[in-house]
mmCIF file of C-alpha atoms in Angstrom:
data_model
loop_
_atom_site.group_PDB
_atom_site.id
_atom_site.type_symbol
_atom_site.label_atom_id
_atom_site.label_comp_id
_atom_site.label_asym_id
_atom_site.label_seq_id
_atom_site.Cartn_x
_atom_site.Cartn_y
_atom_site.Cartn_z
ATOM 1 C CA MET A 27 -9.755 -84.385 49.157
ATOM 2 C CA LYS A 28 -7.807 -85.516 52.218
ATOM 3 C CA PRO A 29 -4.689 -83.447 51.320
ATOM 4 C CA PHE A 30 -6.854 -80.306 51.368
ATOM 5 C CA LEU A 31 -8.575 -81.073 54.661
ATOM 6 C CA ALA A 32 -7.164 -79.429 57.789
ATOM 7 C CA GLU A 33 -9.698 -80.861 60.247
ATOM 8 C CA GLU A 34 -13.229 -82.135 60.335
ATOM 9 C CA MET A 35 -15.572 -79.325 61.330
ATOM 10 C CA GLU A 36 -18.840 -81.211 61.764
ATOM 11 C CA PRO A 37 -19.927 -83.495 63.246
ATOM 12 C CA GLY A 38 -16.390 -83.633 64.632
ATOM 13 C CA ALA A 39 -13.784 -86.312 65.038
ATOM 14 C CA ASP A 40 -15.391 -87.586 68.268
ATOM 15 C CA VAL A 41 -18.549 -88.664 66.396
ATOM 16 C CA GLN A 42 -17.729 -92.032 64.862
ATOM 17 C CA SER A 43 -20.635 -94.394 65.588
ATOM 18 C CA ASP A 44 -23.747 -94.795 63.480
ATOM 19 C CA ASP A 45 -25.838 -93.634 66.445
ATOM 20 C CA GLY A 46 -23.667 -90.541 66.865
ATOM 21 C CA LEU A 47 -23.904 -89.697 63.178
ATOM 22 C CA LEU A 48 -27.663 -90.244 63.214
ATOM 23 C CA GLN A 49 -28.045 -87.978 66.235
ATOM 24 C CA PHE A 50 -25.984 -85.297 64.502
ATOM 25 C CA CYS A 51 -28.209 -85.527 61.422
ATOM 26 C CA ARG A 52 -31.318 -85.218 63.574
ATOM 27 C CA THR A 53 -30.111 -82.108 65.360
ATOM 28 C CA ALA A 54 -28.251 -80.354 62.544
ATOM 29 C CA GLY A 55 -30.263 -81.398 59.498
ATOM 30 C CA ALA A 56 -32.489 -78.875 57.742
ATOM 31 C CA THR A 57 -34.085 -78.283 54.400
ATOM 32 C CA VAL A 58 -33.995 -75.309 52.090
ATOM 33 C CA TYR A 59 -37.359 -76.301 50.683
ATOM 34 C CA HIS A 60 -40.650 -74.839 51.808
ATOM 35 C CA PRO A 61 -43.073 -77.456 53.074
ATOM 36 C CA VAL A 62 -46.089 -77.995 50.853
ATOM 37 C CA GLY A 63 -48.801 -80.581 50.462
ATOM 38 C CA THR A 64 -49.871 -81.041 54.085
ATOM 39 C CA CYS A 65 -53.577 -80.447 53.262
ATOM 40 C CA SER A 66 -54.217 -82.354 50.066
ATOM 41 C CA MET A 67 -56.568 -80.721 47.593
ATOM 42 C CA GLY A 68 -58.761 -82.842 45.387
ATOM 43 C CA THR A 69 -62.179 -84.204 44.573
ATOM 44 C CA GLY A 70 -61.918 -87.449 46.527
ATOM 45 C CA SER A 71 -63.345 -87.907 50.005
ATOM 46 C CA ASP A 72 -59.824 -88.427 51.363
ATOM 47 C CA SER A 73 -58.706 -84.925 50.370
ATOM 48 C CA VAL A 74 -58.731 -82.216 53.035
ATOM 49 C CA VAL A 75 -59.496 -79.316 50.691
ATOM 50 C CA THR A 76 -61.883 -79.122 47.738
ATOM 51 C CA PRO A 77 -60.842 -77.586 44.399
ATOM 52 C CA GLU A 78 -62.679 -74.458 45.636
ATOM 53 C CA LEU A 79 -60.154 -74.333 48.529
ATOM 54 C CA LYS A 80 -62.877 -75.152 51.080
ATOM 55 C CA VAL A 81 -61.976 -77.362 54.024
ATOM 56 C CA ARG A 82 -64.179 -80.439 54.004
ATOM 57 C CA GLY A 83 -66.519 -80.602 56.994
ATOM 58 C CA ILE A 84 -65.956 -77.008 58.162
ATOM 59 C CA ASN A 85 -68.263 -74.309 56.797
ATOM 60 C CA GLY A 86 -66.725 -70.944 55.987
ATOM 61 C CA LEU A 87 -63.084 -72.010 56.074
ATOM 62 C CA ARG A 88 -60.744 -72.064 53.091
ATOM 63 C CA ILE A 89 -57.049 -72.786 52.858
ATOM 64 C CA ALA A 90 -55.070 -70.504 50.577
ATOM 65 C CA ASP A 91 -51.421 -71.359 51.087
ATOM 66 C CA GLY A 92 -48.769 -73.818 49.982
ATOM 67 C CA SER A 93 -50.221 -76.642 52.033
ATOM 68 C CA ILE A 94 -52.732 -77.412 49.259
ATOM 69 C CA MET A 95 -50.044 -77.859 46.603
ATOM 70 C CA PRO A 96 -49.706 -81.531 45.638
ATOM 71 C CA ARG A 97 -45.933 -81.222 45.218
ATOM 72 C CA LEU A 98 -43.165 -78.668 45.407
ATOM 73 C CA VAL A 99 -42.694 -76.520 42.307
ATOM 74 C CA SER A 100 -39.227 -76.441 40.759
ATOM 75 C CA GLY A 101 -38.851 -72.695 41.256
ATOM 76 C CA ASN A 102 -39.453 -70.420 44.197
ATOM 77 C CA THR A 103 -42.793 -71.141 45.872
ATOM 78 C CA ASN A 104 -43.648 -67.452 46.210
ATOM 79 C CA ALA A 105 -45.241 -67.071 42.762
ATOM 80 C CA ALA A 106 -47.272 -70.271 43.069
ATOM 81 C CA ILE A 107 -48.564 -69.295 46.502
ATOM 82 C CA VAL A 108 -49.455 -65.797 45.320
ATOM 83 C CA MET A 109 -51.453 -67.440 42.526
ATOM 84 C CA ILE A 110 -53.257 -69.619 45.094
ATOM 85 C CA GLY A 111 -54.145 -66.461 47.036
ATOM 86 C CA GLU A 112 -55.392 -64.741 43.885
ATOM 87 C CA LYS A 113 -57.542 -67.763 43.029
ATOM 88 C CA ALA A 114 -58.899 -67.826 46.574
ATOM 89 C CA SER A 115 -59.922 -64.180 46.355
ATOM 90 C CA ASP A 116 -61.690 -64.855 43.027
ATOM 91 C CA LEU A 117 -63.543 -67.812 44.563
ATOM 92 C CA ILE A 118 -64.572 -65.815 47.629
ATOM 93 C CA LEU A 119 -65.809 -62.895 45.518
ATOM 94 C CA SER A 120 -67.702 -65.270 43.256
ATOM 95 C CA ASP A 121 -69.417 -66.935 46.215
ATOM 96 C CA ALA A 122 -70.358 -63.532 47.658
ATOM 97 C CA LYS A 123 -72.379 -62.621 44.569
#
């Protein structure tokens, strides 16, 4: 590719050390993925959220977003998160009866 390269754009020719490259990665790095899985859902005592989307140890609080997903879906997260919201509304309505 060198014959097609006019100049290095980023991190720039002045960044040559491992520390410099690491610092560039820390400041410029990003992800295109939506974070999920920060509030694990499950039946075990180590899970934050029950399968009914209730937060363990806090009455009246449910989590209905991507944080309960155990892993990122291969497609856009929008549909999966809408489904979580729909399930949450069904659970809330069922409990209200």
